[in-house]
PDB file of C-alpha atoms and ligand atoms in Angstrom:
ATOM      1  CA  MET A 508      -0.089  -0.192  -0.011  1.00 57.00           C
ATOM      2  CA  ALA A 509       0.879   3.427  -1.046  1.00 64.00           C
ATOM      3  CA  GLY A 510       1.589   6.216   1.939  1.00 74.00           C
ATOM      4  CA  VAL A 511       2.689  10.004   1.987  1.00 80.00           C
ATOM      5  CA  GLY A 512       5.564  10.766   2.561  1.00 85.00           C
ATOM      6  CA  SER A 513       8.831   8.671   4.218  1.00 88.00           C
ATOM      7  CA  LEU A 514       9.603   6.107   6.487  1.00 87.00           C
ATOM      8  CA  ARG A 515      13.225   5.547   8.858  1.00 92.00           C
ATOM      9  CA  LEU A 516      13.911   2.738  11.073  1.00 94.00           C
ATOM     10  CA  ARG A 517      15.078   3.816  13.835  1.00 95.00           C
ATOM     11  CA  VAL A 518      17.013   1.911  17.028  1.00 97.00           C
ATOM     12  CA  PHE A 519      16.392   3.495  20.554  1.00 97.00           C
ATOM     13  CA  SER A 520      18.326   3.130  22.991  1.00 96.00           C
ATOM     14  CA  SER A 521      17.845  -0.434  25.666  1.00 95.00           C
ATOM     15  CA  ALA A 522      17.576   2.807  28.077  1.00 95.00           C
ATOM     16  CA  SER A 523      14.546   3.700  26.576  1.00 93.00           C
ATOM     17  CA  ASN A 524      10.895   3.417  28.294  1.00 90.00           C
ATOM     18  CA  THR A 525       7.107   4.087  28.318  1.00 87.00           C
ATOM     19  CA  SER A 526       8.163   7.695  29.641  1.00 91.00           C
ATOM     20  CA  SER A 527      11.076   8.866  27.453  1.00 93.00           C
ATOM     21  CA  ILE A 528      12.976   6.561  24.186  1.00 94.00           C
ATOM     22  CA  ILE A 529      16.198   7.871  22.951  1.00 96.00           C
ATOM     23  CA  PRO A 530      16.887   7.109  19.129  1.00 97.00           C
ATOM     24  CA  VAL A 531      20.414   6.273  18.634  1.00 97.00           C
ATOM     25  CA  ALA A 532      20.589   5.241  15.085  1.00 96.00           C
ATOM     26  CA  GLU A 533      18.029   5.652  11.870  1.00 96.00           C
ATOM     27  CA  SER A 534      17.852   4.225   8.606  1.00 95.00           C
ATOM     28  CA  ASP A 535      17.881   6.499   4.789  1.00 93.00           C
ATOM     29  CA  ALA A 536      14.304   7.569   4.312  1.00 92.00           C
ATOM     30  CA  ILE A 537      12.109   4.884   2.407  1.00 89.00           C
ATOM     31  CA  ASN A 538      10.204   6.778   0.184  1.00 88.00           C
ATOM     32  CA  LEU A 539       6.202   5.975   0.590  1.00 83.00           C
ATOM     33  CA  ALA A 540       5.034   7.319  -2.365  1.00 84.00           C
ATOM     34  CA  VAL A 541       6.632   3.708  -3.519  1.00 82.00           C
ATOM     35  CA  PRO A 542       4.496   0.073  -1.915  1.00 76.00           C
ATOM     36  CA  LEU A 543       6.685  -0.587   0.567  1.00 70.00           C
ATOM     37  CA  THR A 544       7.042  -4.304   0.574  1.00 73.00           C
ATOM     38  CA  GLY A 545      10.143  -6.699   0.978  1.00 78.00           C
ATOM     39  CA  GLN A 546      13.390  -5.991   3.342  1.00 85.00           C
ATOM     40  CA  HIS A 547      15.373  -2.779   2.911  1.00 88.00           C
ATOM     41  CA  PRO A 548      18.998  -3.110   4.295  1.00 91.00           C
ATOM     42  CA  THR A 549      21.192  -0.440   6.340  1.00 94.00           C
ATOM     43  CA  ARG A 550      23.794  -0.609   8.776  1.00 95.00           C
ATOM     44  CA  ILE A 551      23.155   0.084  12.265  1.00 95.00           C
ATOM     45  CA  PRO A 552      25.384  -1.467  14.720  1.00 93.00           C
ATOM     46  CA  VAL A 553      23.404  -2.952  17.668  1.00 94.00           C
ATOM     47  CA  SER A 554      24.688  -4.193  20.676  1.00 91.00           C
ATOM     48  CA  GLY A 555      21.690  -6.022  22.181  1.00 92.00           C
ATOM     49  CA  GLY A 556      18.557  -4.460  24.166  1.00 94.00           C
ATOM     50  CA  GLU A 557      17.824  -1.970  22.039  1.00 96.00           C
ATOM     51  CA  PHE A 558      14.427  -1.062  20.298  1.00 94.00           C
ATOM     52  CA  ILE A 559      13.053  -1.067  16.828  1.00 93.00           C
ATOM     53  CA  GLY A 560      10.566   2.168  15.496  1.00 91.00           C
ATOM     54  CA  VAL A 561       9.820   3.866  12.565  1.00 89.00           C
ATOM     55  CA  ALA A 562      10.233   7.900  12.541  1.00 91.00           C
ATOM     56  CA  ILE A 563       7.733   9.248  10.027  1.00 87.00           C
ATOM     57  CA  SER A 564       8.080  12.111   7.370  1.00 85.00           C
ATOM     58  CA  SER A 565       4.634  13.351   7.764  1.00 78.00           C
ATOM     59  CA  THR A 566       1.325  12.827  10.237  1.00 70.00           C
ATOM     60  CA  LEU A 567      -0.573  11.137   7.010  1.00 66.00           C
ATOM     61  CA  ALA A 568       1.630   8.604   7.088  1.00 59.00           C
ATOM     62  CA  THR A 569      -0.642   5.410   8.367  1.00 56.00           C
ATOM     63  CA  ASP A 570      -0.176   3.588  11.496  1.00 60.00           C
ATOM     64  CA  CYS A 571       0.855   0.352  10.978  1.00 70.00           C
ATOM     65  CA  PHE A 572      -0.412  -1.493  14.094  1.00 73.00           C
ATOM     66  CA  SER A 573      -1.597  -4.787  15.024  1.00 79.00           C
ATOM     67  CA  ASN A 574      -2.927  -6.685  18.237  1.00 82.00           C
ATOM     68  CA  SER A 575      -1.258  -9.020  20.109  1.00 82.00           C
ATOM     69  CA  GLY A 576      -3.218  -9.263  22.934  1.00 83.00           C
ATOM     70  CA  LEU A 577       0.205  -9.712  25.131  1.00 85.00           C
ATOM     71  CA  THR A 578       0.395  -7.354  27.441  1.00 82.00           C
ATOM     72  CA  GLU A 579       3.628  -7.452  27.349  1.00 81.00           C
ATOM     73  CA  ASP A 580       3.769  -5.614  24.284  1.00 81.00           C
ATOM     74  CA  VAL A 581       3.269  -2.174  24.444  1.00 81.00           C
ATOM     75  CA  ALA A 582       3.900   0.234  21.582  1.00 84.00           C
ATOM     76  CA  VAL A 583       4.840   3.802  22.014  1.00 86.00           C
ATOM     77  CA  GLN A 584       4.792   7.256  19.643  1.00 86.00           C
ATOM     78  CA  ALA A 585       6.953  10.516  20.308  1.00 88.00           C
ATOM     79  CA  ALA A 586       8.107  13.267  18.355  1.00 87.00           C
ATOM     80  CA  SER A 587      10.797  11.791  15.647  1.00 85.00           C
ATOM     81  CA  GLY A 588      13.568  14.385  17.242  1.00 90.00           C
ATOM     82  CA  PRO A 589      17.024  14.382  16.861  1.00 94.00           C
ATOM     83  CA  ILE A 590      18.723  11.446  16.874  1.00 96.00           C
ATOM     84  CA  GLY A 591      20.810  10.902  20.503  1.00 96.00           C
ATOM     85  CA  GLN A 592      18.258  13.139  22.462  1.00 96.00           C
ATOM     86  CA  PRO A 593      15.285  12.058  24.493  1.00 96.00           C
ATOM     87  CA  GLU A 594      11.864  12.541  23.726  1.00 94.00           C
ATOM     88  CA  PRO A 595       9.221  12.337  25.881  1.00 93.00           C
ATOM     89  CA  VAL A 596       6.802   9.323  24.798  1.00 91.00           C
ATOM     90  CA  PHE A 597       3.312  11.796  24.826  1.00 82.00           C
ATOM     91  CA  VAL A 598       0.582   8.221  23.436  1.00 69.00           C
ATOM     92  CA  SER A 599       1.383   5.465  25.108  1.00 58.00           C
ATOM     93  CA  SER A 600      -0.393   2.914  23.228  1.00 62.00           C
ATOM     94  CA  ASP A 601      -3.058   0.458  24.618  1.00 64.00           C
ATOM     95  CA  SER A 602      -0.611  -2.461  26.467  1.00 73.00           C
ATOM     96  CA  GLY A 603      -1.077  -5.269  22.860  1.00 81.00           C
ATOM     97  CA  ALA A 604      -0.110  -3.430  20.028  1.00 81.00           C
ATOM     98  CA  LEU A 605       2.480  -4.139  17.901  1.00 81.00           C
ATOM     99  CA  LEU A 606       4.330  -1.904  15.070  1.00 82.00           C
ATOM    100  CA  ASN A 607       4.173  -4.404  12.335  1.00 81.00           C
ATOM    101  CA  ILE A 608       8.174  -4.031  11.570  1.00 85.00           C
ATOM    102  CA  ALA A 609      10.740  -6.559  11.730  1.00 88.00           C
ATOM    103  CA  ALA A 610      14.611  -6.369  11.902  1.00 92.00           C
ATOM    104  CA  VAL A 611      16.551  -8.777  10.597  1.00 93.00           C
ATOM    105  CA  VAL A 612      20.205  -8.115  12.441  1.00 94.00           C
ATOM    106  CA  GLU A 613      23.322  -9.770  11.213  1.00 95.00           C
ATOM    107  CA  PRO A 614      26.984 -11.085  12.692  1.00 94.00           C
ATOM    108  CA  ASP A 615      29.786  -8.241  11.797  1.00 94.00           C
ATOM    109  CA  ALA A 616      32.601 -10.414  12.731  1.00 92.00           C
ATOM    110  CA  ASP A 617      35.741  -7.707  10.971  1.00 91.00           C
ATOM    111  CA  GLY A 618      33.396  -4.988  13.087  1.00 92.00           C
ATOM    112  CA  ASP A 619      33.737  -3.123   9.314  1.00 92.00           C
ATOM    113  CA  GLY A 620      29.799  -2.456  10.234  1.00 93.00           C
ATOM    114  CA  TYR A 621      28.113  -4.434   7.331  1.00 94.00           C
ATOM    115  CA  GLY A 622      26.435  -7.309   8.172  1.00 94.00           C
ATOM    116  CA  ASP A 623      28.523 -10.545   7.521  1.00 93.00           C
ATOM    117  CA  GLU A 624      25.938 -12.039   6.157  1.00 92.00           C
ATOM    118  CA  THR A 625      24.275 -10.219   3.194  1.00 92.00           C
ATOM    119  CA  GLN A 626      25.963  -7.407   3.261  1.00 92.00           C
ATOM    120  CA  ASP A 627      30.180  -7.882   3.628  1.00 91.00           C
ATOM    121  CA  GLY A 628      31.660  -9.264   0.760  1.00 85.00           C
ATOM    122  CA  CYS A 629      34.798  -9.818   2.703  1.00 86.00           C
ATOM    123  CA  THR A 630      34.567 -10.702   6.203  1.00 88.00           C
ATOM    124  CA  THR A 631      37.803 -11.436   7.303  1.00 84.00           C
ATOM    125  CA  ASP A 632      39.040  -7.999   6.417  1.00 83.00           C
ATOM    126  CA  PRO A 633      37.749  -4.875   7.769  1.00 87.00           C
ATOM    127  CA  THR A 634      38.560  -2.534   5.295  1.00 81.00           C
ATOM    128  CA  ILE A 635      37.212  -4.826   1.516  1.00 81.00           C
ATOM    129  CA  HIS A 636      33.499  -4.930   1.717  1.00 85.00           C
ATOM    130  CA  ASP A 637      32.170  -4.068  -1.075  1.00 79.00           C
ATOM    131  CA  ARG A 638      33.940  -7.063  -2.683  1.00 72.00           C
ATOM    132  CA  ALA A 639      35.538 -10.472  -2.631  1.00 70.00           C
ATOM    133  CA  CYS A 640      38.760 -11.135   0.103  1.00 71.00           C
ATOM    134  CA  VAL A 641      40.555  -9.963  -2.630  1.00 62.00           C
ATOM    135  CA  GLN A 642      43.468 -12.578  -3.067  1.00 72.00           C
ATOM    136  CA  PHE A 643      44.662 -15.180  -4.935  1.00 79.00           C
ATOM    137  CA  LYS A 644      46.915 -17.888  -4.533  1.00 83.00           C
ATOM    138  CA  VAL A 645      49.490 -18.716  -6.904  1.00 86.00           C
ATOM    139  CA  GLY A 646      50.416 -22.080  -7.208  1.00 87.00           C
ATOM    140  CA  LYS A 647      52.273 -24.779  -9.570  1.00 87.00           C
ATOM    141  CA  VAL A 648      53.727 -23.939 -12.337  1.00 90.00           C
ATOM    142  CA  LYS A 649      54.354 -27.054 -14.650  1.00 94.00           C
ATOM    143  CA  ARG A 650      56.606 -27.721 -17.572  1.00 95.00           C
ATOM    144  CA  ASN A 651      55.520 -28.670 -21.207  1.00 95.00           C
ATOM    145  CA  THR A 652      59.840 -29.410 -22.616  1.00 94.00           C
ATOM    146  CA  LYS A 653      57.422 -30.472 -25.764  1.00 94.00           C
ATOM    147  CA  ASN A 654      55.975 -27.137 -26.263  1.00 92.00           C
ATOM    148  CA  GLY A 655      57.921 -25.108 -24.613  1.00 95.00           C
ATOM    149  CA  THR A 656      55.248 -23.977 -22.207  1.00 96.00           C
ATOM    150  CA  ALA A 657      54.297 -23.859 -19.244  1.00 96.00           C
ATOM    151  CA  THR A 658      51.055 -23.752 -17.495  1.00 95.00           C
ATOM    152  CA  ILE A 659      50.675 -21.780 -13.725  1.00 94.00           C
ATOM    153  CA  ALA A 660      47.884 -23.049 -11.146  1.00 92.00           C
ATOM    154  CA  VAL A 661      46.166 -20.166  -9.931  1.00 92.00           C
ATOM    155  CA  SER A 662      43.550 -19.933  -6.988  1.00 90.00           C
ATOM    156  CA  VAL A 663      40.990 -17.501  -6.802  1.00 89.00           C
ATOM    157  CA  PRO A 664      38.390 -16.852  -4.183  1.00 83.00           C
ATOM    158  CA  GLY A 665      35.670 -15.978  -6.641  1.00 85.00           C
ATOM    159  CA  ALA A 666      34.408 -14.700 -10.400  1.00 91.00           C
ATOM    160  CA  GLY A 667      36.152 -11.789 -11.994  1.00 92.00           C
ATOM    161  CA  VAL A 668      38.902 -11.530 -14.412  1.00 94.00           C
ATOM    162  CA  LEU A 669      42.623 -13.202 -14.185  1.00 94.00           C
ATOM    163  CA  GLU A 670      45.204 -11.568 -16.195  1.00 96.00           C
ATOM    164  CA  LEU A 671      47.961 -12.930 -17.658  1.00 96.00           C
ATOM    165  CA  THR A 672      51.054 -10.837 -19.217  1.00 96.00           C
ATOM    166  CA  GLY A 673      54.285  -9.863 -19.003  1.00 96.00           C
ATOM    167  CA  LYS A 674      57.552  -9.045 -21.389  1.00 95.00           C
ATOM    168  CA  ASN A 675      57.999 -11.323 -24.319  1.00 96.00           C
ATOM    169  CA  ILE A 676      55.130 -13.624 -23.202  1.00 96.00           C
ATOM    170  CA  ALA A 677      51.287 -13.940 -24.201  1.00 96.00           C
ATOM    171  CA  SER A 678      48.864 -12.786 -22.553  1.00 96.00           C
ATOM    172  CA  LYS A 679      45.545 -14.474 -21.578  1.00 95.00           C
ATOM    173  CA  GLU A 680      42.646 -13.733 -20.158  1.00 96.00           C
ATOM    174  CA  GLU A 681      40.842 -15.875 -18.552  1.00 96.00           C
ATOM    175  CA  ALA A 682      37.306 -15.204 -16.728  1.00 96.00           C
ATOM    176  CA  PRO A 683      36.153 -17.138 -13.799  1.00 95.00           C
ATOM    177  CA  SER A 684      32.706 -17.383 -12.074  1.00 95.00           C
ATOM    178  CA  ALA A 685      33.006 -18.937  -9.166  1.00 92.00           C
ATOM    179  CA  SER A 686      36.212 -19.216  -6.694  1.00 88.00           C
ATOM    180  CA  GLY A 687      38.463 -22.354  -7.864  1.00 91.00           C
ATOM    181  CA  ASP A 688      41.734 -23.077  -9.532  1.00 92.00           C
ATOM    182  CA  VAL A 689      42.298 -21.388 -12.831  1.00 94.00           C
ATOM    183  CA  VAL A 690      45.442 -22.723 -15.246  1.00 94.00           C
ATOM    184  CA  LEU A 691      47.564 -19.950 -17.509  1.00 95.00           C
ATOM    185  CA  THR A 692      49.550 -20.792 -20.409  1.00 96.00           C
ATOM    186  CA  VAL A 693      52.734 -19.379 -19.993  1.00 96.00           C
ATOM    187  CA  LYS A 694      53.888 -19.223 -23.859  1.00 96.00           C
ATOM    188  CA  ALA A 695      56.785 -17.421 -24.879  1.00 96.00           C
ATOM    189  CA  LYS A 696      56.906 -14.835 -27.664  1.00 96.00           C
ATOM    190  CA  GLY A 697      59.285 -12.486 -29.357  1.00 96.00           C
ATOM    191  CA  LYS A 698      62.514 -12.205 -28.099  1.00 96.00           C
ATOM    192  CA  ALA A 699      61.934 -15.162 -24.781  1.00 96.00           C
ATOM    193  CA  LYS A 700      60.396 -17.377 -27.943  1.00 96.00           C
ATOM    194  CA  LYS A 701      64.206 -16.776 -30.266  1.00 96.00           C
ATOM    195  CA  LYS A 702      65.821 -17.699 -26.859  1.00 96.00           C
ATOM    196  CA  LEU A 703      63.959 -21.245 -26.200  1.00 95.00           C
ATOM    197  CA  LYS A 704      63.803 -22.159 -29.562  1.00 94.00           C
ATOM    198  CA  ARG A 705      68.291 -21.676 -29.467  1.00 95.00           C
ATOM    199  CA  ASP A 706      68.824 -22.115 -25.915  1.00 95.00           C
ATOM    200  CA  GLY A 707      66.234 -25.407 -25.707  1.00 94.00           C
ATOM    201  CA  LYS A 708      65.729 -22.401 -21.938  1.00 95.00           C
ATOM    202  CA  VAL A 709      64.462 -19.219 -21.109  1.00 96.00           C
ATOM    203  CA  LYS A 710      63.264 -17.320 -18.477  1.00 96.00           C
ATOM    204  CA  VAL A 711      59.972 -15.204 -18.125  1.00 96.00           C
ATOM    205  CA  LYS A 712      58.199 -12.737 -15.540  1.00 95.00           C
ATOM    206  CA  ALA A 713      54.080 -13.299 -15.995  1.00 95.00           C
ATOM    207  CA  GLN A 714      52.786 -10.750 -14.464  1.00 95.00           C
ATOM    208  CA  ILE A 715      49.112 -12.374 -12.979  1.00 95.00           C
ATOM    209  CA  ALA A 716      46.571  -9.826 -12.062  1.00 93.00           C
ATOM    210  CA  PHE A 717      43.251 -10.537 -11.076  1.00 92.00           C
ATOM    211  CA  THR A 718      39.676  -8.480 -10.657  1.00 90.00           C
ATOM    212  CA  ALA A 719      37.134  -9.469  -8.226  1.00 84.00           C
ATOM    213  CA  THR A 720      33.680  -9.084  -9.825  1.00 87.00           C
ATOM    214  CA  GLY A 721      32.698  -5.793  -8.822  1.00 82.00           C
ATOM    215  CA  SER A 722      35.645  -4.562  -8.140  1.00 78.00           C
ATOM    216  CA  ALA A 723      38.427  -1.531  -9.689  1.00 77.00           C
ATOM    217  CA  GLU A 724      41.360  -2.400  -8.740  1.00 76.00           C
ATOM    218  CA  PRO A 725      43.072  -5.839  -9.530  1.00 85.00           C
ATOM    219  CA  ILE A 726      45.184  -7.204  -7.376  1.00 84.00           C
ATOM    220  CA  GLN A 727      48.817  -8.541  -8.973  1.00 86.00           C
ATOM    221  CA  ALA A 728      50.942 -11.338  -8.618  1.00 87.00           C
ATOM    222  CA  THR A 729      54.544 -12.359 -10.344  1.00 89.00           C
ATOM    223  CA  ALA A 730      55.898 -14.984 -10.932  1.00 90.00           C
ATOM    224  CA  LYS A 731      59.328 -16.285 -12.516  1.00 92.00           C
ATOM    225  CA  VAL A 732      58.932 -18.925 -14.837  1.00 94.00           C
ATOM    226  CA  LYS A 733      61.644 -20.892 -16.656  1.00 95.00           C
ATOM    227  CA  LEU A 734      60.909 -22.579 -19.793  1.00 96.00           C
ATOM    228  CA  ARG A 735      62.097 -25.033 -21.133  1.00 96.00           C
ATOM    229  CA  LYS A 736      61.149 -26.917 -24.796  1.00 93.00           C
ATOM    230  CA  LYS A 737      63.733 -29.986 -26.033  1.00 90.00           C
ATOM    231  CA  SER A 738      65.529 -30.368 -29.140  1.00 79.00           C
ATOM    232  CA  THR A 739      63.283 -31.860 -32.151  1.00 67.00           C
ATOM    233  CA  LYS A 740      66.910 -31.978 -33.804  1.00 59.00           C
TER     234      LYS A 740
HETATM  235 CA1  LIG B2001      31.132  -7.497   8.568  1.00 67.53          CA
END
């Protein structure tokens, strides 16, 4: 059902009571002009024992009370005053009144203020939350002495773009759709290819970059790879 004005989720201090409530945080405003359904993600840290409620911008906003019939359910009404300032309750509704609102609380193991279940892409590093923990591991290098190439197994943390570049090696790009191992083939070109052909071995430096989906910043690693090629003469 559409309404008038906007609504914010408010969290009140556990010290609030039926004569005074203390708002400690609030969400962004949710426009009531569009039908209000589903969940509205927000980030408000709670320690336990707080109360929740709504702040409405217009007295035309519809009250959403239902009756639970339980005496311990008490809904109170006060001015939507500034955060941190105690507000006297001016209407104490009948016991048994329930405000039609619920909040889902998520753990926050790294303390970054992003709920670990749906908001935090990396729950082990508080500096990263808008993407996966961008760490990738460069694994074993396997040489193919027949072709003069080598493969590197790279373990990626999730979906993204994995790029192999480097001086005198062929560039390669892979787009893993999930976490796991990606095998990159290192192939000499230019001067390195000539040296490999002439000497049967060459050292190249592979630059590996992984850009997690949704991230603008690639993380990089380098791997020194020795290529060998058996003479076919
Ligand atoms: Ca978190």
